[in-house]
Structure formats: structure tokens, C-alpha cells
GROMACS .gro file of C-alpha atoms in nm:
model
  470
    1ILE     CA    1  -2.039   0.620  -2.343
    2PRO     CA    2  -2.342   0.507  -2.547
    3ASN     CA    3  -2.534   0.213  -2.398
    4PHE     CA    4  -2.301   0.209  -2.095
    5ARG     CA    5  -2.540   0.008  -1.881
    6ALA     CA    6  -2.578  -0.263  -2.146
    7ARG     CA    7  -2.202  -0.279  -2.194
    8CYS     CA    8  -2.139  -0.315  -1.821
    9LEU     CA    9  -2.398  -0.591  -1.803
   10SER     CA   10  -2.227  -0.777  -2.088
   11PHE     CA   11  -1.890  -0.726  -1.917
   12PHE     CA   12  -1.994  -0.875  -1.583
   13MET     CA   13  -2.190  -1.156  -1.747
   14ALA     CA   14  -1.882  -1.251  -1.950
   15ARG     CA   15  -1.651  -1.236  -1.645
   16SER     CA   16  -1.883  -1.470  -1.457
   17ARG     CA   17  -1.792  -1.744  -1.703
   18SER     CA   18  -1.469  -1.926  -1.641
   19THR     CA   19  -1.392  -1.948  -2.014
   20CYS     CA   20  -1.377  -1.569  -2.066
   21SER     CA   21  -1.051  -1.392  -1.992
   22LEU     CA   22  -1.021  -1.041  -1.856
   23LYS     CA   23  -0.879  -0.916  -2.186
   24ASP     CA   24  -1.176  -1.051  -2.384
   25ALA     CA   25  -1.421  -0.908  -2.131
   26VAL     CA   26  -1.266  -0.558  -2.162
   27LYS     CA   27  -1.298  -0.580  -2.542
   28LEU     CA   28  -1.662  -0.672  -2.496
   29LEU     CA   29  -1.710  -0.367  -2.273
   30LEU     CA   30  -1.559  -0.125  -2.523
   31GLN     CA   31  -1.735  -0.253  -2.835
   32GLN     CA   32  -2.098  -0.184  -2.926
   33PRO     CA   33  -2.310  -0.482  -2.807
   34SER     CA   34  -2.513  -0.634  -3.088
   35THR     CA   35  -2.684  -0.899  -2.876
   36ARG     CA   36  -2.863  -0.905  -2.546
   37GLN     CA   37  -2.864  -1.180  -2.285
   38SER     CA   38  -3.169  -1.376  -2.183
   39LYS     CA   39  -3.305  -1.292  -1.840
   40GLN     CA   40  -3.339  -1.660  -1.756
   41GLY     CA   41  -3.068  -1.852  -1.571
   42ASP     CA   42  -2.729  -1.717  -1.467
   43GLY     CA   43  -2.656  -1.533  -1.790
   44ALA     CA   44  -2.541  -1.830  -1.990
   45GLY     CA   45  -2.873  -1.853  -2.174
   46LYS     CA   46  -2.939  -1.801  -2.540
   47LYS     CA   47  -2.849  -1.477  -2.712
   48HIS     CA   48  -3.121  -1.288  -2.895
   49PRO     CA   49  -3.042  -1.049  -3.181
   50VAL     CA   50  -3.143  -0.689  -3.121
   51LYS     CA   51  -3.440  -0.594  -3.334
   52LYS     CA   52  -3.344  -0.280  -3.526
   53GLN     CA   53  -3.630  -0.287  -3.774
   54HIS     CA   54  -3.837  -0.037  -3.577
   55LEU     CA   55  -3.534   0.194  -3.554
   56LYS     CA   56  -3.495   0.191  -3.930
   57GLN     CA   57  -3.866   0.264  -3.962
   58LYS     CA   58  -3.828   0.566  -3.734
   59GLN     CA   59  -3.531   0.694  -3.933
   60ARG     CA   60  -3.735   0.689  -4.253
   61PHE     CA   61  -3.989   0.935  -4.111
   62TYR     CA   62  -3.954   1.262  -3.929
   63PRO     CA   63  -4.131   1.258  -3.590
   64LYS     CA   64  -4.511   1.286  -3.610
   65THR     CA   65  -4.520   1.273  -3.991
   66THR     CA   66  -4.688   1.030  -4.232
   67ILE     CA   67  -4.462   1.080  -4.537
   68SER     CA   68  -4.112   0.935  -4.556
   69ARG     CA   69  -3.821   1.175  -4.576
   70ALA     CA   70  -3.627   1.249  -4.893
   71ASP     CA   71  -3.341   1.021  -4.994
   72SER     CA   72  -3.045   1.046  -5.230
   73SER     CA   73  -3.272   1.025  -5.536
   74HIS     CA   74  -3.442   1.357  -5.453
   75ALA     CA   75  -3.327   1.708  -5.533
   76LEU     CA   76  -3.134   1.922  -5.286
   77GLY     CA   77  -3.308   2.195  -5.089
   78PRO     CA   78  -3.190   2.554  -5.035
   79LYS     CA   79  -2.843   2.622  -4.898
   80THR     CA   80  -2.902   2.965  -4.745
   81VAL     CA   81  -3.193   3.175  -4.623
   82LYS     CA   82  -3.179   3.378  -4.946
   83ASP     CA   83  -3.262   3.062  -5.144
   84VAL     CA   84  -3.563   2.970  -4.927
   85PRO     CA   85  -3.818   3.209  -5.093
   86ARG     CA   86  -3.784   3.031  -5.429
   87TRP     CA   87  -3.982   2.730  -5.307
   88ALA     CA   88  -4.282   2.784  -5.543
   89ARG     CA   89  -4.057   2.782  -5.853
   90ASP     CA   90  -3.884   2.468  -5.724
   91PHE     CA   91  -4.220   2.296  -5.673
   92LEU     CA   92  -4.334   2.375  -6.027
   93ARG     CA   93  -4.005   2.245  -6.169
   94LEU     CA   94  -4.045   1.921  -5.975
   95LEU     CA   95  -4.404   1.880  -6.096
   96GLU     CA   96  -4.291   1.940  -6.451
   97TYR     CA   97  -4.022   1.673  -6.408
   98TYR     CA   98  -4.260   1.410  -6.270
   99LYS     CA   99  -4.587   1.489  -6.455
  100GLY     CA  100  -4.487   1.690  -6.761
  101ALA     CA  101  -4.538   2.051  -6.868
  102SER     CA  102  -4.874   1.984  -7.035
  103PHE     CA  103  -5.017   1.841  -6.712
  104VAL     CA  104  -4.903   2.141  -6.505
  105ALA     CA  105  -5.031   2.394  -6.761
  106ALA     CA  106  -5.371   2.223  -6.792
  107ARG     CA  107  -5.422   2.213  -6.416
  108LEU     CA  108  -5.311   2.574  -6.363
  109LYS     CA  109  -5.541   2.693  -6.640
  110ARG     CA  110  -5.859   2.607  -6.450
  111VAL     CA  111  -5.759   2.761  -6.114
  112SER     CA  112  -5.972   3.062  -6.022
  113TRP     CA  113  -5.980   3.115  -5.647
  114ASN     CA  114  -6.126   3.368  -5.410
  115MET     CA  115  -5.927   3.293  -5.097
  116THR     CA  116  -6.029   3.389  -4.744
  117THR     CA  117  -5.854   3.307  -4.416
  118CYS     CA  118  -5.962   3.257  -4.054
  119PHE     CA  119  -5.723   3.258  -3.759
  120SER     CA  120  -5.502   3.436  -4.012
  121GLY     CA  121  -5.213   3.523  -3.781
  122ILE     CA  122  -4.946   3.719  -3.965
  123GLY     CA  123  -5.087   3.614  -4.306
  124CYS     CA  124  -4.886   3.305  -4.398
  125ALA     CA  125  -5.155   3.152  -4.623
  126GLU     CA  126  -5.187   3.479  -4.816
  127VAL     CA  127  -4.809   3.499  -4.866
  128ALA     CA  128  -4.807   3.142  -5.000
  129ALA     CA  129  -5.085   3.226  -5.246
  130GLU     CA  130  -4.895   3.531  -5.376
  131CYS     CA  131  -4.574   3.327  -5.416
  132ILE     CA  132  -4.762   3.064  -5.617
  133GLN     CA  133  -4.921   3.334  -5.834
  134THR     CA  134  -4.582   3.489  -5.917
  135ALA     CA  135  -4.410   3.156  -5.976
  136THR     CA  136  -4.698   3.043  -6.201
  137ASN     CA  137  -4.668   3.349  -6.424
  138GLN     CA  138  -4.292   3.305  -6.451
  139TRP     CA  139  -4.335   2.938  -6.539
  140LEU     CA  140  -4.602   3.014  -6.802
  141VAL     CA  141  -4.389   3.283  -6.967
  142LYS     CA  142  -4.089   3.049  -6.971
  143HIS     CA  143  -4.296   2.789  -7.160
  144GLY     CA  144  -4.440   3.043  -7.407
  145ARG     CA  145  -4.788   3.063  -7.253
  146LYS     CA  146  -5.008   3.350  -7.149
  147LYS     CA  147  -4.988   3.489  -6.795
  148ARG     CA  148  -5.270   3.445  -6.545
  149MET     CA  149  -5.273   3.768  -6.350
  150ASN     CA  150  -5.578   3.703  -6.127
  151MET     CA  151  -5.551   3.330  -6.069
  152ILE     CA  152  -5.585   3.379  -5.691
  153GLU     CA  153  -5.775   3.675  -5.549
  154LEU     CA  154  -5.744   3.744  -5.178
  155GLY     CA  155  -6.072   3.791  -4.992
  156TRP     CA  156  -6.134   3.884  -4.630
  157SER     CA  157  -5.937   3.766  -4.327
  158CYS     CA  158  -6.037   3.703  -3.966
  159GLU     CA  159  -5.789   3.752  -3.685
  160ARG     CA  160  -5.848   3.849  -3.323
  161ASP     CA  161  -5.496   3.949  -3.214
  162LYS     CA  162  -5.449   4.327  -3.231
  163HIS     CA  163  -5.085   4.313  -3.339
  164CYS     CA  164  -5.157   4.063  -3.616
  165GLN     CA  165  -5.447   4.283  -3.726
  166LYS     CA  166  -5.206   4.574  -3.758
  167VAL     CA  167  -4.968   4.372  -3.977
  168LEU     CA  168  -5.256   4.253  -4.197
  169ARG     CA  169  -5.396   4.606  -4.236
  170MET     CA  170  -5.059   4.752  -4.332
  171THR     CA  171  -4.967   4.465  -4.566
  172HIS     CA  172  -5.311   4.443  -4.730
  173PRO     CA  173  -5.465   4.791  -4.683
  174THR     CA  174  -5.780   4.726  -4.888
  175ARG     CA  175  -5.879   4.386  -4.747
  176CYS     CA  176  -6.150   4.345  -4.487
  177ASN     CA  177  -6.035   4.196  -4.158
  178PHE     CA  178  -6.298   4.078  -3.910
  179ASP     CA  179  -6.191   4.070  -3.549
  180ASP     CA  180  -6.373   3.761  -3.423
  181ILE     CA  181  -6.491   3.438  -3.583
  182LEU     CA  182  -6.769   3.418  -3.322
  183SER     CA  183  -6.931   3.736  -3.456
  184VAL     CA  184  -6.892   3.614  -3.815
  185ALA     CA  185  -7.051   3.277  -3.740
  186SER     CA  186  -7.340   3.423  -3.538
  187SER     CA  187  -7.427   3.698  -3.788
  188LYS     CA  188  -7.765   3.659  -3.956
  189THR     CA  189  -7.721   3.950  -4.197
  190GLY     CA  190  -7.392   3.838  -4.352
  191THR     CA  191  -7.202   4.133  -4.205
  192ALA     CA  192  -6.954   4.179  -3.919
  193PHE     CA  193  -6.734   4.455  -3.782
  194CYS     CA  194  -6.430   4.519  -4.002
  195THR     CA  195  -6.116   4.653  -3.833
  196THR     CA  196  -5.977   4.782  -4.165
  197HIS     CA  197  -6.269   5.010  -4.252
  198CYS     CA  198  -6.403   5.051  -3.894
  199ARG     CA  199  -6.758   4.967  -3.997
  200MET     CA  200  -6.984   4.673  -4.066
  201CYS     CA  201  -6.874   4.493  -4.384
  202SER     CA  202  -7.014   4.196  -4.570
  203PHE     CA  203  -6.833   3.862  -4.568
  204LYS     CA  204  -7.049   3.711  -4.842
  205SER     CA  205  -6.860   3.615  -5.155
  206GLN     CA  206  -6.915   3.858  -5.443
  207HIS     CA  207  -6.751   3.628  -5.700
  208SER     CA  208  -6.999   3.363  -5.808
  209LEU     CA  209  -6.769   3.230  -6.082
  210ARG     CA  210  -6.466   3.184  -5.857
  211THR     CA  211  -6.400   2.890  -5.629
  212ARG     CA  212  -6.437   2.989  -5.266
  213VAL     CA  213  -6.135   2.871  -5.068
  214ASN     CA  214  -6.070   2.912  -4.697
  215ALA     CA  215  -5.733   2.846  -4.532
  216SER     CA  216  -5.742   2.838  -4.153
  217GLY     CA  217  -5.525   2.735  -3.861
  218PRO     CA  218  -5.751   2.723  -3.552
  219THR     CA  219  -5.589   2.781  -3.215
  220CYS     CA  220  -5.393   2.473  -3.110
  221GLN     CA  221  -5.372   2.530  -2.732
  222ALA     CA  222  -5.667   2.299  -2.667
  223PHE     CA  223  -5.470   2.008  -2.819
  224SER     CA  224  -5.112   2.100  -2.728
  225LEU     CA  225  -4.912   1.979  -2.430
  226MET     CA  226  -4.891   2.328  -2.281
  227GLY     CA  227  -5.269   2.359  -2.302
  228LYS     CA  228  -5.306   2.027  -2.114
  229ARG     CA  229  -5.480   1.873  -2.418
  230GLN     CA  230  -5.833   1.921  -2.293
  231ALA     CA  231  -5.966   1.916  -2.652
  232GLU     CA  232  -6.341   1.988  -2.664
  233LYS     CA  233  -6.350   2.058  -2.290
  234ASP     CA  234  -6.122   2.359  -2.335
  235SER     CA  235  -6.300   2.695  -2.339
  236ARG     CA  236  -6.101   2.800  -2.648
  237PHE     CA  237  -6.261   2.521  -2.851
  238SER     CA  238  -6.569   2.742  -2.890
  239ALA     CA  239  -6.380   2.928  -3.164
  240HIS     CA  240  -6.336   2.598  -3.348
  241GLU     CA  241  -6.707   2.527  -3.322
  242ALA     CA  242  -6.790   2.872  -3.457
  243TRP     CA  243  -6.554   2.823  -3.751
  244TYR     CA  244  -6.703   2.482  -3.830
  245SER     CA  245  -7.057   2.621  -3.821
  246HIS     CA  246  -6.960   2.905  -4.058
  247GLU     CA  247  -6.783   2.681  -4.310
  248THR     CA  248  -7.072   2.431  -4.321
  249SER     CA  249  -7.329   2.710  -4.365
  250PRO     CA  250  -7.447   2.845  -4.705
  251HIS     CA  251  -7.175   3.112  -4.673
  252GLY     CA  252  -6.909   2.842  -4.638
  253SER     CA  253  -6.628   2.766  -4.880
  254ASP     CA  254  -6.603   2.506  -5.155
  255ILE     CA  255  -6.249   2.409  -5.049
  256VAL     CA  256  -6.120   2.427  -4.692
  257ILE     CA  257  -5.754   2.393  -4.590
  258LEU     CA  258  -5.708   2.319  -4.220
  259GLU     CA  259  -5.377   2.333  -4.030
  260ASN     CA  260  -5.322   2.226  -3.670
  261VAL     CA  261  -5.098   2.021  -3.443
  262THR     CA  262  -5.066   1.651  -3.517
  263GLU     CA  263  -5.258   1.569  -3.197
  264TYR     CA  264  -5.568   1.730  -3.347
  265ARG     CA  265  -5.816   1.444  -3.392
  266GLN     CA  266  -5.932   1.391  -3.748
  267SER     CA  267  -6.259   1.252  -3.614
  268ILE     CA  268  -6.350   1.606  -3.505
  269VAL     CA  269  -6.303   1.734  -3.860
  270ARG     CA  270  -6.498   1.445  -4.013
  271GLY     CA  271  -6.773   1.492  -3.756
  272HIS     CA  272  -6.841   1.844  -3.885
  273PHE     CA  273  -6.762   1.799  -4.256
  274LYS     CA  274  -6.978   1.492  -4.298
  275SER     CA  275  -6.980   1.254  -4.591
  276PRO     CA  276  -7.124   1.237  -4.858
  277LEU     CA  277  -7.144   1.619  -4.873
  278TYR     CA  278  -6.771   1.654  -4.803
  279GLU     CA  279  -6.459   1.447  -4.860
  280MET     CA  280  -6.118   1.497  -4.703
  281GLN     CA  281  -5.751   1.429  -4.774
  282THR     CA  282  -5.505   1.447  -4.483
  283ALA     CA  283  -5.128   1.438  -4.427
  284CYS     CA  284  -4.890   1.509  -4.138
  285ILE     CA  285  -4.589   1.686  -4.286
  286ASP     CA  286  -4.276   1.868  -4.176
  287PRO     CA  287  -4.091   2.153  -4.354
  288ARG     CA  288  -3.779   1.934  -4.367
  289LEU     CA  289  -3.962   1.711  -4.616
  290PHE     CA  290  -3.941   1.998  -4.865
  291GLY     CA  291  -3.578   2.097  -4.804
  292GLU     CA  292  -3.630   2.343  -4.518
  293GLY     CA  293  -3.387   2.336  -4.226
  294SER     CA  294  -3.642   2.382  -3.947
  295ALA     CA  295  -3.886   2.139  -3.786
  296ARG     CA  296  -4.260   2.200  -3.752
  297ALA     CA  297  -4.469   1.883  -3.789
  298ARG     CA  298  -4.835   1.970  -3.844
  299LEU     CA  299  -5.157   1.808  -3.961
  300TYR     CA  300  -5.302   1.943  -4.287
  301CYS     CA  301  -5.649   1.862  -4.417
  302VAL     CA  302  -5.797   1.944  -4.758
  303ILE     CA  303  -6.178   1.933  -4.738
  304TYR     CA  304  -6.392   1.982  -5.049
  305LYS     CA  305  -6.756   1.967  -5.153
  306THR     CA  306  -6.827   1.650  -5.347
  307ARG     CA  307  -7.092   1.813  -5.565
  308LYS     CA  308  -6.835   2.059  -5.701
  309PHE     CA  309  -6.503   1.874  -5.697
  310SER     CA  310  -6.354   1.528  -5.714
  311TRP     CA  311  -6.003   1.425  -5.619
  312ASP     CA  312  -5.766   1.301  -5.886
  313GLU     CA  313  -5.776   0.922  -5.856
  314SER     CA  314  -5.426   0.879  -5.999
  315MET     CA  315  -5.261   1.011  -5.682
  316SER     CA  316  -5.347   1.077  -5.320
  317LEU     CA  317  -5.239   1.383  -5.122
  318ALA     CA  318  -4.943   1.192  -4.978
  319GLU     CA  319  -4.832   1.079  -5.325
  320PHE     CA  320  -4.853   1.434  -5.459
  321LEU     CA  321  -4.651   1.573  -5.168
  322SER     CA  322  -4.391   1.301  -5.219
  323MET     CA  323  -4.313   1.451  -5.560
  324LEU     CA  324  -4.217   1.780  -5.391
  325LYS     CA  325  -3.967   1.629  -5.147
  326MET     CA  326  -3.617   1.772  -5.125
  327ARG     CA  327  -3.315   1.694  -4.912
  328PRO     CA  328  -3.242   1.966  -4.653
  329GLN     CA  329  -2.897   2.125  -4.651
  330MET     CA  330  -2.952   2.398  -4.394
  331SER     CA  331  -2.881   2.367  -4.024
  332ALA     CA  332  -2.990   2.574  -3.727
  333LEU     CA  333  -2.682   2.795  -3.762
  334SER     CA  334  -2.785   2.882  -4.121
  335TYR     CA  335  -3.072   3.093  -3.987
  336PHE     CA  336  -2.836   3.330  -3.804
  337TRP     CA  337  -2.773   3.516  -4.129
  338GLN     CA  338  -2.799   3.880  -4.024
  339PRO     CA  339  -2.478   4.071  -3.937
  340LEU     CA  340  -2.581   4.165  -3.582
  341PRO     CA  341  -2.368   4.243  -3.275
  342LYS     CA  342  -2.322   4.002  -2.987
  343SER     CA  343  -2.598   3.981  -2.726
  344ILE     CA  344  -2.542   4.102  -2.371
  345LEU     CA  345  -2.651   3.833  -2.128
  346SER     CA  346  -2.773   3.887  -1.777
  347LYS     CA  347  -2.621   3.696  -1.487
  348THR     CA  348  -2.902   3.437  -1.490
  349GLN     CA  349  -2.875   3.388  -1.865
  350ALA     CA  350  -2.496   3.350  -1.847
  351GLU     CA  351  -2.530   3.088  -1.574
  352ASN     CA  352  -2.788   2.902  -1.780
  353LEU     CA  353  -2.560   2.909  -2.085
  354ALA     CA  354  -2.269   2.775  -1.877
  355CYS     CA  355  -2.496   2.500  -1.748
  356TYR     CA  356  -2.588   2.415  -2.109
  357LYS     CA  357  -2.219   2.386  -2.200
  358ARG     CA  358  -2.164   2.148  -1.909
  359LEU     CA  359  -2.475   1.930  -1.940
  360TYR     CA  360  -2.549   1.957  -2.315
  361PRO     CA  361  -2.211   2.006  -2.486
  362HIS     CA  362  -2.352   1.889  -2.822
  363LEU     CA  363  -2.602   2.178  -2.842
  364THR     CA  364  -2.461   2.470  -3.042
  365VAL     CA  365  -2.796   2.655  -3.049
  366PRO     CA  366  -2.953   2.611  -2.703
  367ASP     CA  367  -3.288   2.752  -2.600
  368LEU     CA  368  -3.210   2.977  -2.304
  369ASP     CA  369  -3.578   3.005  -2.219
  370GLN     CA  370  -3.547   2.649  -2.082
  371LEU     CA  371  -3.337   2.594  -1.770
  372ALA     CA  372  -3.064   2.339  -1.836
  373ARG     CA  373  -3.025   2.245  -1.467
  374THR     CA  374  -3.382   2.110  -1.456
  375GLY     CA  375  -3.296   1.849  -1.719
  376ARG     CA  376  -3.524   2.007  -1.980
  377GLY     CA  377  -3.257   2.153  -2.202
  378ARG     CA  378  -3.359   2.216  -2.561
  379GLY     CA  379  -3.182   2.320  -2.879
  380GLU     CA  380  -3.117   2.217  -3.235
  381ILE     CA  381  -3.225   1.866  -3.331
  382LYS     CA  382  -2.939   1.624  -3.266
  383GLU     CA  383  -3.011   1.402  -3.564
  384ASP     CA  384  -2.966   1.656  -3.846
  385LYS     CA  385  -2.875   1.980  -3.661
  386SER     CA  386  -3.192   2.147  -3.788
  387MET     CA  387  -3.384   2.423  -3.616
  388PRO     CA  388  -3.628   2.298  -3.349
  389THR     CA  389  -3.998   2.377  -3.360
  390LEU     CA  390  -4.043   2.742  -3.269
  391THR     CA  391  -4.287   2.826  -2.991
  392THR     CA  392  -4.415   3.159  -2.865
  393ASN     CA  393  -4.146   3.175  -2.593
  394THR     CA  394  -3.847   3.021  -2.770
  395ARG     CA  395  -3.520   3.212  -2.718
  396LEU     CA  396  -3.251   3.040  -2.924
  397PHE     CA  397  -2.890   3.143  -2.867
  398SER     CA  398  -2.601   3.066  -3.104
  399ARG     CA  399  -2.272   2.989  -2.934
  400GLU     CA  400  -2.084   3.049  -3.258
  401HIS     CA  401  -2.235   3.395  -3.312
  402ALA     CA  402  -2.270   3.471  -2.937
  403ARG     CA  403  -2.617   3.621  -2.983
  404TYR     CA  404  -2.987   3.545  -2.984
  405LEU     CA  405  -3.193   3.461  -3.289
  406SER     CA  406  -3.346   3.793  -3.399
  407ALA     CA  407  -3.719   3.841  -3.459
  408VAL     CA  408  -3.665   3.884  -3.833
  409GLU     CA  409  -3.464   3.560  -3.841
  410ALA     CA  410  -3.736   3.382  -3.643
  411LEU     CA  411  -3.991   3.476  -3.910
  412ALA     CA  412  -3.746   3.358  -4.177
  413CYS     CA  413  -3.737   3.019  -4.003
  414GLN     CA  414  -4.100   2.980  -4.108
  415GLY     CA  415  -4.013   3.087  -4.463
  416LEU     CA  416  -4.186   3.425  -4.429
  417PRO     CA  417  -4.050   3.726  -4.625
  418SER     CA  418  -3.942   3.929  -4.323
  419THR     CA  419  -3.726   4.168  -4.532
  420LYS     CA  420  -3.773   4.343  -4.865
  421ASP     CA  421  -3.498   4.137  -5.028
  422LEU     CA  422  -3.663   3.810  -4.925
  423ALA     CA  423  -4.002   3.936  -5.044
  424LYS     CA  424  -3.854   4.035  -5.379
  425ALA     CA  425  -3.701   3.689  -5.420
  426ALA     CA  426  -4.033   3.527  -5.328
  427GLY     CA  427  -4.238   3.750  -5.558
  428CYS     CA  428  -4.477   3.877  -5.292
  429ARG     CA  429  -4.531   4.195  -5.095
  430PRO     CA  430  -4.313   4.230  -4.782
  431LEU     CA  431  -4.466   4.200  -4.437
  432CYS     CA  432  -4.508   4.542  -4.276
  433ILE     CA  433  -4.353   4.468  -3.937
  434ASP     CA  434  -4.149   4.783  -3.877
  435THR     CA  435  -4.381   4.913  -3.605
  436ILE     CA  436  -4.419   4.578  -3.425
  437SER     CA  437  -4.204   4.502  -3.120
  438ASP     CA  438  -3.962   4.208  -3.121
  439SER     CA  439  -4.150   4.028  -2.844
  440GLN     CA  440  -4.469   4.032  -3.054
  441LEU     CA  441  -4.280   3.918  -3.364
  442TYR     CA  442  -4.134   3.624  -3.170
  443ARG     CA  443  -4.486   3.529  -3.064
  444MET     CA  444  -4.617   3.563  -3.422
  445ALA     CA  445  -4.336   3.340  -3.549
  446GLY     CA  446  -4.421   3.077  -3.287
  447ASN     CA  447  -4.788   3.081  -3.389
  448SER     CA  448  -4.730   3.093  -3.765
  449MET     CA  449  -4.765   2.817  -4.022
  450SER     CA  450  -4.469   2.694  -4.222
  451LEU     CA  451  -4.479   2.870  -4.559
  452ARG     CA  452  -4.345   2.571  -4.754
  453CYS     CA  453  -4.596   2.332  -4.599
  454VAL     CA  454  -4.905   2.547  -4.653
  455GLY     CA  455  -4.779   2.633  -5.003
  456ALA     CA  456  -4.741   2.264  -5.085
  457ILE     CA  457  -5.098   2.198  -4.963
  458GLU     CA  458  -5.239   2.488  -5.165
  459MET     CA  459  -5.058   2.362  -5.475
  460ALA     CA  460  -5.193   2.011  -5.411
  461ALA     CA  461  -5.548   2.148  -5.401
  462MET     CA  462  -5.488   2.330  -5.730
  463MET     CA  463  -5.348   2.026  -5.908
  464CYS     CA  464  -5.554   1.739  -5.766
  465LEU     CA  465  -5.906   1.882  -5.730
  466ILE     CA  466  -6.097   1.839  -6.055
  467PRO     CA  467  -6.411   2.054  -6.105
  468ILE     CA  468  -6.732   1.865  -6.176
  469SER     CA  469  -6.910   2.020  -6.474
  470ASN     CA  470  -7.286   2.077  -6.438
   0.00000   0.00000   0.00000
């Protein structure tokens, strides 16, 4: 029974008065209490109304986000996983609705990026850039304008994980991939070892007329709960320092997109990208803001050089992202879309599932990696039945389908084109993951960015950053 303790307290307080009958006291026990008693006296004190304003404020925002969720005035998001890859076309349609076709065409016309990535992972930022490129050409043709074939050109990537390197090499066979940001930052010759070509390659930009853009998601363990949140004291923060030193050097980028957990302190970013040389726009967003059915609240920062760009004064980053909001329609069960057989559970897993059914009967997609008997059960979000934030060791199990979430479905939870059909719908090349084990794919999905979120940030940088003419 919800609020059982408060109801019992109201019941016994009412029975202590001689004017309250047993029948009235039982009604008071069964109904939802809207008032609370004062602690002073014997319970006959004044009644104080329960303050629900802070609850309404919480309901307006997803946890750890700074932008209010979509309401009934916003468009509906995708219904199935097959509709998820069309996010870039949906974003352009929304921008056309709010700002007009001439505004969108004028802003897209001046975009000419050479995009590099650090801490690349499976290549989420690159996939988002390709989806935007394809959607832009389709939108321009629809409005009778000329295509822009090389609006975004992919430069080098930097990723240390061997399995992620393999996916990047197979998906982008001609791109340079450097294996360590420490070697890139400490190089005095502008070269580092490339795992694609197995030799020393240059990381200097060869495109002087293109805007140099870097999209990075530094390791979050130093700021996460599992990493004990040691921040700068963590040994893994040295990779952050190396990345900061590279991006603020003469080889650094003109625009930097940073993704990390919401606990990442913005003062660290501002301490390295100092004003007045750099300015920054920040937002904490969740994929559910843009119609996705999975949670992943993250901090996103757009840093730019003030001598080359200025931010559009008519709208901030939060105001731009608010135009892209959509109401989610998908639930956690929507991501179990593959026709796969039932999973065979071990004795320990079956006992854990039975414990989930007994202690957490409302969870239809429990995480069997967490033991229910310890009181740390986890599953779909109770409020909207959406997919919880994926981690590197999440093992979600659907009671309805009687099986685990597959590795391909886990990547689809982040919006990534894990199959050829999804890649075709998104307008990008498919991820080459055929030779990667499921355990590694689960870990990649847990470390990946959300495609809709990073795509929305990239589109915001395209639309809101105005070049300063010499």
C-alpha cells in the first residue's frame, strides 16, 4: 500500500480523538492522505498541506537533465526500432517547422567540417555525422536545392581498446586510427603510430579551408559511482589532461564537442578552455527528450574559438535542443525486436529471476546481473517503462520473451545501426561487428554515446555557430 506508514499514523491519530468513529478512521486509513499532522502536542495540532510543488518540478525533467521533457504540444517519437534511424530527417523537419526552410538552408550551406574523434569507442560520433550528411542531401533535394556531398569529412580517430580499433578499421578502412591519446599529445613531430596503416602517420589537419571539429567522450570512470568519483586524483584522468593539452595546442580543433557523465565538473572544462580564447555552451540531456525509449543522461559541451566563431544570440543551446524534443512512445520491451529463441538460464540465474518476481513484481525487464535478494534490483524505469541506462555489465532479461537482450539489440538501444537494414534506413555505413564477440559488444554498448543526443549536439553546432569573417 503506498504511504502505508503515513496512513497508519493518520489512523491512530484519528482514533485517539473521541469525536472520530471507527468507520471514519478506517476510511481515513484507506484513502490517500493529503495532509500531515503537526509534531507538536498530542496530534490535535494544525494540519499542514503537503507541498507537491517540488514533485511537479521533478516530473517536468528527466533525472540529471537541464531541459524539460516534451509535452502534448510536441511531435511523437518513433514507435519501433526500425523507425529510430530516421532521427536526422525528423530533426530537420522540426527545424524547418520552427525556423523556416530558408534558415535551415542558409545554415547548412556554410558547413564544411573536417571531423576527428578521440576516445572514439565504436564510432558513434562518426555515425551521427554520416546520418546528418545523408539527411541533409535528402532535405536539399526535396526543396529543389543542390546536394552537398562533402559537407562533413571524417578525419582521424583515436581509440585505445583493441576491439573498438578493429570495428573502426573494418568500418572505415582508409581512416587513420591512433592507439593512444598520450602519444598524440606528447608528439613533437605531429605524427603518431597508426593502427590502420601500421606506421607513423600525421595527425595534422591537411584541410586549411575546412573547420576542424573534434568530438570526444573521455573515460568517465574517474567521475562515476563505480569509479569511486576520485576525479583528478584518479590515475585515468591523465588521459583527460593529455586530450586537453592537445586540443588547446596549435594542432587543436576550432570546435570541440565533449560528452561525459553529468557528474563531470564543468569547472574542469572551463579551466582548460579559458576565456576569452574559448567560449562554451552546455546542456545535460537524455535520449528520451528526443523520442527515444532508453535513458542515458549525459553532459554535453560545445566549445569554440571566439576568434573564429560566435554563437547565435537568438537562441542558446538549451533553446535549440528544445525545438528537437519529441514524446517517446517506445518502452523497454520495444527493443526486444529480433526473433530469437528463449534463453537457457542456469540455476543461479533462475533463482535470481524468481526472486525478482517475488520482490519486484512490477519489473518486466529485470537486470539479472544485479542480485534481487540484496535489495539492489534493477530493470526498466517505473515511471515510463523505458530502457534503463546501459552499463558495461548490464544483462537485461525480458519476462515476456523469456530471453536476454541480444548484443545487436543493446547497440540498437543507443541508436546505432547494428544491422544492414538499420544502416540503410539511417543512410550510413553499417558497423562491421560480425567478428566481435557478444561480450565485447555488450561492453561497447555500455560505453557508447547515445546517437540521438550526439547528433542533436552536432546539428546545434552546425546551426548556431556563426563564422566570423576576417
